[in-house]
PDB file of C-alpha atoms in Angstrom:
ATOM      1  CA  MET L  63     164.485  44.671 155.408  1.00 60.00           C
ATOM      2  CA  ASN L  64     165.318  42.131 152.242  1.00 62.00           C
ATOM      3  CA  ARG L  65     163.605  39.311 154.051  1.00 64.00           C
ATOM      4  CA  HIS L  66     160.509  41.322 155.230  1.00 60.00           C
ATOM      5  CA  GLU L  67     158.134  39.312 152.721  1.00 62.00           C
ATOM      6  CA  GLN L  68     159.317  35.986 153.841  1.00 63.00           C
ATOM      7  CA  PHE L  69     158.989  36.994 157.606  1.00 62.00           C
ATOM      8  CA  GLY L  70     155.355  38.314 156.748  1.00 64.00           C
ATOM      9  CA  PHE L  71     154.525  35.022 155.036  1.00 61.00           C
ATOM     10  CA  GLU L  72     155.788  32.781 157.924  1.00 63.00           C
ATOM     11  CA  ILE L  73     153.758  34.740 160.449  1.00 66.00           C
ATOM     12  CA  VAL L  74     150.544  34.607 158.384  1.00 62.00           C
ATOM     13  CA  ARG L  75     151.150  30.886 157.750  1.00 61.00           C
ATOM     14  CA  LYS L  76     151.906  30.303 161.552  1.00 61.00           C
ATOM     15  CA  ALA L  77     149.201  32.199 163.144  1.00 64.00           C
ATOM     16  CA  PHE L  78     146.425  31.479 160.857  1.00 61.00           C
ATOM     17  CA  VAL L  79     147.024  27.904 159.636  1.00 58.00           C
ATOM     18  CA  TRP L  80     145.353  28.718 156.700  1.00 58.00           C
ATOM     19  CA  ARG L  81     147.209  27.311 153.456  1.00 72.00           C
ATOM     20  CA  GLN L  82     145.374  29.307 150.869  1.00 79.00           C
ATOM     21  CA  LEU L  83     145.951  32.741 152.939  1.00 79.00           C
ATOM     22  CA  ALA L  84     149.609  31.875 152.987  1.00 77.00           C
ATOM     23  CA  SER L  85     149.736  31.180 149.331  1.00 81.00           C
ATOM     24  CA  ILE L  86     148.348  34.452 148.627  1.00 83.00           C
ATOM     25  CA  ILE L  87     150.801  36.375 150.653  1.00 80.00           C
ATOM     26  CA  GLN L  88     153.683  33.901 149.377  1.00 80.00           C
ATOM     27  CA  ASN L  89     152.476  35.064 145.657  1.00 84.00           C
ATOM     28  CA  ARG L  90     151.634  38.484 145.553  1.00 79.00           C
ATOM     29  CA  ARG L  91     154.461  39.722 143.956  1.00 83.00           C
ATOM     30  CA  ALA L  92     154.235  37.393 141.270  1.00 89.00           C
ATOM     31  CA  GLN L  93     153.845  38.874 137.510  1.00 91.00           C
ATOM     32  CA  TYR L  94     151.045  37.536 135.199  1.00 92.00           C
ATOM     33  CA  ASN L  95     153.649  37.160 132.474  1.00 90.00           C
ATOM     34  CA  GLY L  96     156.387  35.788 134.838  1.00 89.00           C
ATOM     35  CA  SER L  97     158.415  37.317 137.325  1.00 85.00           C
ATOM     36  CA  PRO L  98     162.188  38.085 136.081  1.00 82.00           C
ATOM     37  CA  ARG L  99     163.713  38.920 139.457  1.00 82.00           C
ATOM     38  CA  ASN L 100     161.944  35.496 141.040  1.00 82.00           C
ATOM     39  CA  GLU L 101     161.596  32.921 138.313  1.00 82.00           C
ATOM     40  CA  SER L 102     160.201  30.490 140.920  1.00 83.00           C
ATOM     41  CA  LEU L 103     157.076  32.338 141.265  1.00 88.00           C
ATOM     42  CA  PRO L 104     153.981  31.296 139.102  1.00 91.00           C
ATOM     43  CA  ALA L 105     152.811  33.077 136.258  1.00 92.00           C
ATOM     44  CA  GLY L 106     149.332  33.520 134.305  1.00 91.00           C
ATOM     45  CA  LEU L 107     146.541  31.578 135.790  1.00 92.00           C
ATOM     46  CA  SER L 108     148.898  29.770 137.966  1.00 93.00           C
ATOM     47  CA  ILE L 109     149.080  32.464 140.280  1.00 93.00           C
ATOM     48  CA  PRO L 110     146.209  32.119 143.064  1.00 91.00           C
ATOM     49  CA  GLY L 111     143.134  34.228 142.035  1.00 91.00           C
ATOM     50  CA  GLY L 112     143.391  35.992 145.505  1.00 90.00           C
ATOM     51  CA  ALA L 113     147.090  36.887 144.809  1.00 91.00           C
ATOM     52  CA  ARG L 114     146.373  38.329 141.312  1.00 93.00           C
ATOM     53  CA  LEU L 115     143.624  40.381 142.998  1.00 92.00           C
ATOM     54  CA  LEU L 116     145.627  41.745 146.023  1.00 91.00           C
ATOM     55  CA  ALA L 117     148.550  42.685 143.341  1.00 92.00           C
ATOM     56  CA  ILE L 118     146.190  44.725 141.802  1.00 94.00           C
ATOM     57  CA  ALA L 119     144.502  46.186 144.920  1.00 91.00           C
ATOM     58  CA  ASP L 120     148.130  47.051 146.579  1.00 89.00           C
ATOM     59  CA  ALA L 121     149.200  48.746 143.419  1.00 92.00           C
ATOM     60  CA  PHE L 122     146.094  50.912 143.241  1.00 90.00           C
ATOM     61  CA  ASP L 123     146.407  51.639 147.128  1.00 86.00           C
ATOM     62  CA  ALA L 124     150.222  52.753 146.807  1.00 87.00           C
ATOM     63  CA  MET L 125     148.941  54.996 143.811  1.00 88.00           C
ATOM     64  CA  THR L 126     146.512  56.814 145.085  1.00 82.00           C
ATOM     65  CA  LEU L 127     147.237  57.282 148.708  1.00 78.00           C
ATOM     66  CA  ASN L 128     148.423  60.863 149.778  1.00 71.00           C
ATOM     67  CA  ARG L 129     151.874  60.982 150.890  1.00 67.00           C
ATOM     68  CA  VAL L 130     153.825  63.624 152.741  1.00 62.00           C
ATOM     69  CA  PHE L 131     156.038  64.690 149.703  1.00 66.00           C
ATOM     70  CA  ARG L 132     153.111  64.425 146.711  1.00 67.00           C
ATOM     71  CA  LYS L 133     149.482  64.157 146.605  1.00 69.00           C
ATOM     72  CA  GLY L 134     148.205  60.643 145.121  1.00 71.00           C
ATOM     73  CA  PRO L 135     146.900  60.922 141.630  1.00 77.00           C
ATOM     74  CA  SER L 136     143.257  60.867 140.624  1.00 80.00           C
ATOM     75  CA  HIS L 137     141.550  57.430 140.215  1.00 82.00           C
ATOM     76  CA  GLU L 138     141.344  58.054 136.588  1.00 84.00           C
ATOM     77  CA  GLU L 139     144.978  58.083 136.314  1.00 88.00           C
ATOM     78  CA  ALA L 140     145.676  55.146 138.731  1.00 89.00           C
ATOM     79  CA  PHE L 141     143.097  53.384 136.496  1.00 90.00           C
ATOM     80  CA  SER L 142     145.055  54.254 133.297  1.00 91.00           C
ATOM     81  CA  GLU L 143     148.577  52.771 134.909  1.00 93.00           C
ATOM     82  CA  LEU L 144     146.685  49.499 135.805  1.00 94.00           C
ATOM     83  CA  ARG L 145     145.346  49.157 132.079  1.00 93.00           C
ATOM     84  CA  ARG L 146     149.126  49.845 130.868  1.00 94.00           C
ATOM     85  CA  CYS L 147     150.433  46.893 133.149  1.00 93.00           C
ATOM     86  CA  ALA L 148     147.396  44.649 132.275  1.00 93.00           C
ATOM     87  CA  GLY L 149     148.620  41.417 130.959  1.00 91.00           C
ATOM     88  CA  THR L 150     152.342  41.984 131.758  1.00 92.00           C
ATOM     89  CA  GLN L 151     152.003  42.588 135.457  1.00 92.00           C
ATOM     90  CA  PHE L 152     148.352  42.423 136.303  1.00 94.00           C
ATOM     91  CA  ASP L 153     145.742  40.046 135.178  1.00 93.00           C
ATOM     92  CA  PRO L 154     143.920  41.964 132.483  1.00 93.00           C
ATOM     93  CA  GLU L 155     140.699  40.309 133.419  1.00 92.00           C
ATOM     94  CA  LEU L 156     140.960  41.380 136.974  1.00 92.00           C
ATOM     95  CA  VAL L 157     142.133  44.771 135.931  1.00 93.00           C
ATOM     96  CA  ASP L 158     138.938  45.493 134.346  1.00 92.00           C
ATOM     97  CA  ARG L 159     136.694  43.968 136.732  1.00 89.00           C
ATOM     98  CA  PHE L 160     138.562  45.763 139.781  1.00 89.00           C
ATOM     99  CA  ILE L 161     138.380  49.272 138.041  1.00 88.00           C
ATOM    100  CA  ALA L 162     134.562  48.507 137.341  1.00 85.00           C
ATOM    101  CA  THR L 163     133.855  47.748 140.857  1.00 82.00           C
ATOM    102  CA  ILE L 164     135.716  50.777 142.207  1.00 80.00           C
ATOM    103  CA  LYS L 165     133.992  53.093 139.780  1.00 76.00           C
ATOM    104  CA  ALA L 166     130.523  51.787 141.094  1.00 68.00           C
ATOM    105  CA  ILE L 167     131.302  51.930 144.771  1.00 62.00           C
ATOM    106  CA  SER L 168     133.817  54.751 145.226  1.00 58.00           C
ATOM    107  CA  PRO L 169     132.762  58.059 146.973  1.00 52.00           C
ATOM    108  CA  ARG L 170     136.202  59.516 145.799  1.00 50.00           C
ATOM    109  CA  GLY L 171     134.272  59.741 142.298  1.00 49.00           C
ATOM    110  CA  LEU L 172     132.832  62.954 144.058  1.00 55.00           C
ATOM    111  CA  ALA L 173     134.510  66.298 144.664  1.00 59.00           C
ATOM    112  CA  ALA L 174     134.513  67.195 148.101  1.00 63.00           C
ATOM    113  CA  ALA L 175     131.989  69.769 147.767  1.00 64.00           C
ATOM    114  CA  GLU L 176     129.647  67.425 145.758  1.00 70.00           C
ATOM    115  CA  ARG L 177     130.265  64.762 148.649  1.00 73.00           C
ATOM    116  CA  SER L 178     129.449  67.073 151.449  1.00 75.00           C
ATOM    117  CA  GLU L 179     126.172  68.173 149.679  1.00 78.00           C
ATOM    118  CA  GLU L 180     124.843  64.689 149.170  1.00 78.00           C
ATOM    119  CA  ALA L 181     125.554  63.763 152.564  1.00 82.00           C
ATOM    120  CA  ALA L 182     123.735  67.056 153.810  1.00 84.00           C
ATOM    121  CA  SER L 183     120.781  65.882 151.479  1.00 84.00           C
ATOM    122  CA  VAL L 184     120.844  62.458 152.992  1.00 87.00           C
ATOM    123  CA  LEU L 185     120.183  64.125 156.502  1.00 88.00           C
ATOM    124  CA  GLN L 186     117.435  66.370 154.826  1.00 89.00           C
ATOM    125  CA  ASP L 187     115.732  63.225 153.633  1.00 89.00           C
ATOM    126  CA  LEU L 188     116.254  61.713 157.009  1.00 90.00           C
ATOM    127  CA  ASN L 189     114.469  64.289 158.671  1.00 91.00           C
ATOM    128  CA  ALA L 190     111.574  64.157 156.302  1.00 91.00           C
ATOM    129  CA  LEU L 191     111.295  60.471 156.751  1.00 92.00           C
ATOM    130  CA  ALA L 192     110.987  60.843 160.516  1.00 91.00           C
ATOM    131  CA  ASN L 193     108.014  63.424 159.696  1.00 92.00           C
ATOM    132  CA  SER L 194     106.358  60.854 157.274  1.00 91.00           C
ATOM    133  CA  LEU L 195     106.651  58.172 159.386  1.00 92.00           C
ATOM    134  CA  SER L 196     105.170  60.278 162.375  1.00 91.00           C
ATOM    135  CA  GLU L 197     102.122  60.968 159.883  1.00 91.00           C
ATOM    136  CA  ARG L 198     101.871  57.322 158.540  1.00 91.00           C
ATOM    137  CA  ASP L 199     102.323  58.555 155.061  1.00 92.00           C
ATOM    138  CA  PHE L 200     104.178  55.622 153.727  1.00 91.00           C
ATOM    139  CA  ASP L 201     103.749  56.863 149.982  1.00 91.00           C
ATOM    140  CA  ARG L 202     105.889  59.606 151.092  1.00 92.00           C
ATOM    141  CA  VAL L 203     108.551  57.293 152.668  1.00 92.00           C
ATOM    142  CA  ALA L 204     109.007  55.513 149.545  1.00 91.00           C
ATOM    143  CA  THR L 205     109.532  58.497 147.680  1.00 92.00           C
ATOM    144  CA  ILE L 206     111.989  59.527 150.285  1.00 92.00           C
ATOM    145  CA  THR L 207     113.829  56.353 150.518  1.00 92.00           C
ATOM    146  CA  GLU L 208     114.108  56.392 146.536  1.00 90.00           C
ATOM    147  CA  HIS L 209     116.144  59.607 146.753  1.00 89.00           C
ATOM    148  CA  MET L 210     118.192  58.483 149.715  1.00 89.00           C
ATOM    149  CA  LYS L 211     118.996  55.575 147.268  1.00 89.00           C
ATOM    150  CA  LEU L 212     120.072  57.815 144.620  1.00 86.00           C
ATOM    151  CA  SER L 213     122.039  59.935 147.309  1.00 84.00           C
ATOM    152  CA  ALA L 214     123.539  56.740 148.735  1.00 85.00           C
ATOM    153  CA  LYS L 215     124.662  54.970 145.508  1.00 82.00           C
ATOM    154  CA  ARG L 216     126.538  58.650 144.289  1.00 78.00           C
ATOM    155  CA  LEU L 217     128.289  58.518 147.467  1.00 80.00           C
ATOM    156  CA  GLY L 218     129.271  54.979 147.292  1.00 79.00           C
ATOM    157  CA  ALA L 219     127.607  53.996 150.638  1.00 83.00           C
ATOM    158  CA  ILE L 220     126.700  50.179 150.075  1.00 86.00           C
ATOM    159  CA  GLY L 221     125.265  50.100 153.495  1.00 87.00           C
ATOM    160  CA  LEU L 222     122.806  52.798 153.312  1.00 89.00           C
ATOM    161  CA  THR L 223     121.836  51.843 149.930  1.00 90.00           C
ATOM    162  CA  THR L 224     120.716  48.652 151.078  1.00 91.00           C
ATOM    163  CA  LYS L 225     118.784  49.757 154.077  1.00 92.00           C
ATOM    164  CA  ALA L 226     116.901  52.450 152.137  1.00 92.00           C
ATOM    165  CA  GLN L 227     116.046  49.755 149.676  1.00 93.00           C
ATOM    166  CA  LYS L 228     114.766  47.492 152.503  1.00 93.00           C
ATOM    167  CA  LEU L 229     112.657  50.325 154.005  1.00 94.00           C
ATOM    168  CA  GLN L 230     110.870  50.917 150.916  1.00 93.00           C
ATOM    169  CA  THR L 231     110.239  47.463 150.049  1.00 93.00           C
ATOM    170  CA  ALA L 232     108.713  46.983 153.346  1.00 92.00           C
ATOM    171  CA  VAL L 233     106.447  50.013 152.851  1.00 92.00           C
ATOM    172  CA  LEU L 234     105.400  49.205 149.644  1.00 92.00           C
ATOM    173  CA  SER L 235     104.501  45.871 150.287  1.00 92.00           C
ATOM    174  CA  ASP L 236     102.300  46.947 153.746  1.00 88.00           C
ATOM    175  CA  ALA L 237     104.640  45.435 156.189  1.00 88.00           C
ATOM    176  CA  ASP L 238     103.941  45.385 159.890  1.00 92.00           C
ATOM    177  CA  LEU L 239     104.463  48.698 161.479  1.00 91.00           C
ATOM    178  CA  LEU L 240     106.819  47.533 163.876  1.00 92.00           C
ATOM    179  CA  ASP L 241     108.911  45.819 161.060  1.00 92.00           C
ATOM    180  CA  ILE L 242     108.662  49.419 159.585  1.00 92.00           C
ATOM    181  CA  LEU L 243     109.781  51.188 162.423  1.00 93.00           C
ATOM    182  CA  HIS L 244     112.702  48.806 163.074  1.00 93.00           C
ATOM    183  CA  MET L 245     114.047  49.115 159.506  1.00 93.00           C
ATOM    184  CA  ALA L 246     113.676  53.137 159.699  1.00 93.00           C
ATOM    185  CA  SER L 247     115.777  52.910 162.920  1.00 93.00           C
ATOM    186  CA  GLU L 248     118.428  50.921 161.472  1.00 93.00           C
ATOM    187  CA  LEU L 249     118.344  53.406 158.325  1.00 92.00           C
ATOM    188  CA  THR L 250     118.641  56.455 160.766  1.00 92.00           C
ATOM    189  CA  ASP L 251     121.919  54.902 162.416  1.00 91.00           C
ATOM    190  CA  GLU L 252     123.131  54.110 158.766  1.00 89.00           C
ATOM    191  CA  CYS L 253     122.611  57.651 157.874  1.00 89.00           C
ATOM    192  CA  LEU L 254     124.338  59.075 160.685  1.00 88.00           C
ATOM    193  CA  SER L 255     127.239  56.994 160.657  1.00 86.00           C
ATOM    194  CA  THR L 256     127.715  57.864 156.895  1.00 83.00           C
ATOM    195  CA  SER L 257     127.341  61.128 157.369  1.00 82.00           C
ATOM    196  CA  ARG L 258     130.112  61.012 160.184  1.00 81.00           C
ATOM    197  CA  ALA L 259     132.378  58.683 158.139  1.00 79.00           C
ATOM    198  CA  ILE L 260     132.235  61.473 155.095  1.00 74.00           C
ATOM    199  CA  SER L 261     132.852  64.307 157.646  1.00 74.00           C
ATOM    200  CA  THR L 262     135.744  62.532 158.914  1.00 69.00           C
ATOM    201  CA  GLN L 263     137.140  61.689 155.333  1.00 64.00           C
ATOM    202  CA  ASP L 264     136.917  65.121 154.641  1.00 60.00           C
ATOM    203  CA  LYS L 265     138.649  66.548 157.675  1.00 60.00           C
ATOM    204  CA  MET L 266     141.483  63.957 157.106  1.00 54.00           C
ATOM    205  CA  ALA L 267     142.026  65.051 153.301  1.00 51.00           C
ATOM    206  CA  ASP L 268     142.194  68.712 154.487  1.00 52.00           C
ATOM    207  CA  ALA L 269     144.978  67.875 157.194  1.00 47.00           C
ATOM    208  CA  ILE L 270     147.123  65.850 154.747  1.00 40.00           C
ATOM    209  CA  SER L 271     146.734  68.697 152.178  1.00 44.00           C
ATOM    210  CA  GLU L 272     148.041  70.895 154.515  1.00 45.00           C
ATOM    211  CA  VAL L 273     150.988  69.034 155.531  1.00 40.00           C
TER     212      VAL L 273
END
């Protein structure tokens, strides 16, 4: 157990033969203002950027993950802890950028009920989109995709946002009909995939909370 990190480093170093990746693994425990338990580790900006980011992501994941013996704290509580340790344990600039990124993309910013409502709204839009396409009502298609983008952003569904934007741009620029239909098909697949993923997340959260 005491040597598990060294073993992990050796596995990565020999399996991937990628010096930068091995360096990230080797230095992920390095603290920004120095590591009293291991003074051989680098400090500050001498720590590889990937290792500095991995340390923040690892701490955030450890804090927010639900455990059998306790429920993980909210994102805001975890953000507060990251900020408290910024400049000592973590790179302060990367902490700010990490928090901003998580806030922008995370579906957990919505309560489960709100998330389910947004997912249902996306499926309703998908049905309306199919009807509008069959009627060649492209103005309506542009309106629907705009609404889908808003829902997708609230869900943190980047792929759905991108595909809705792509279809909207196509219909507004009078793209070829076959291209539009192909994009609509891709958007349909993304909608269904997002809906299934949200349903699975909610079921898993319910199961964990019952343990």
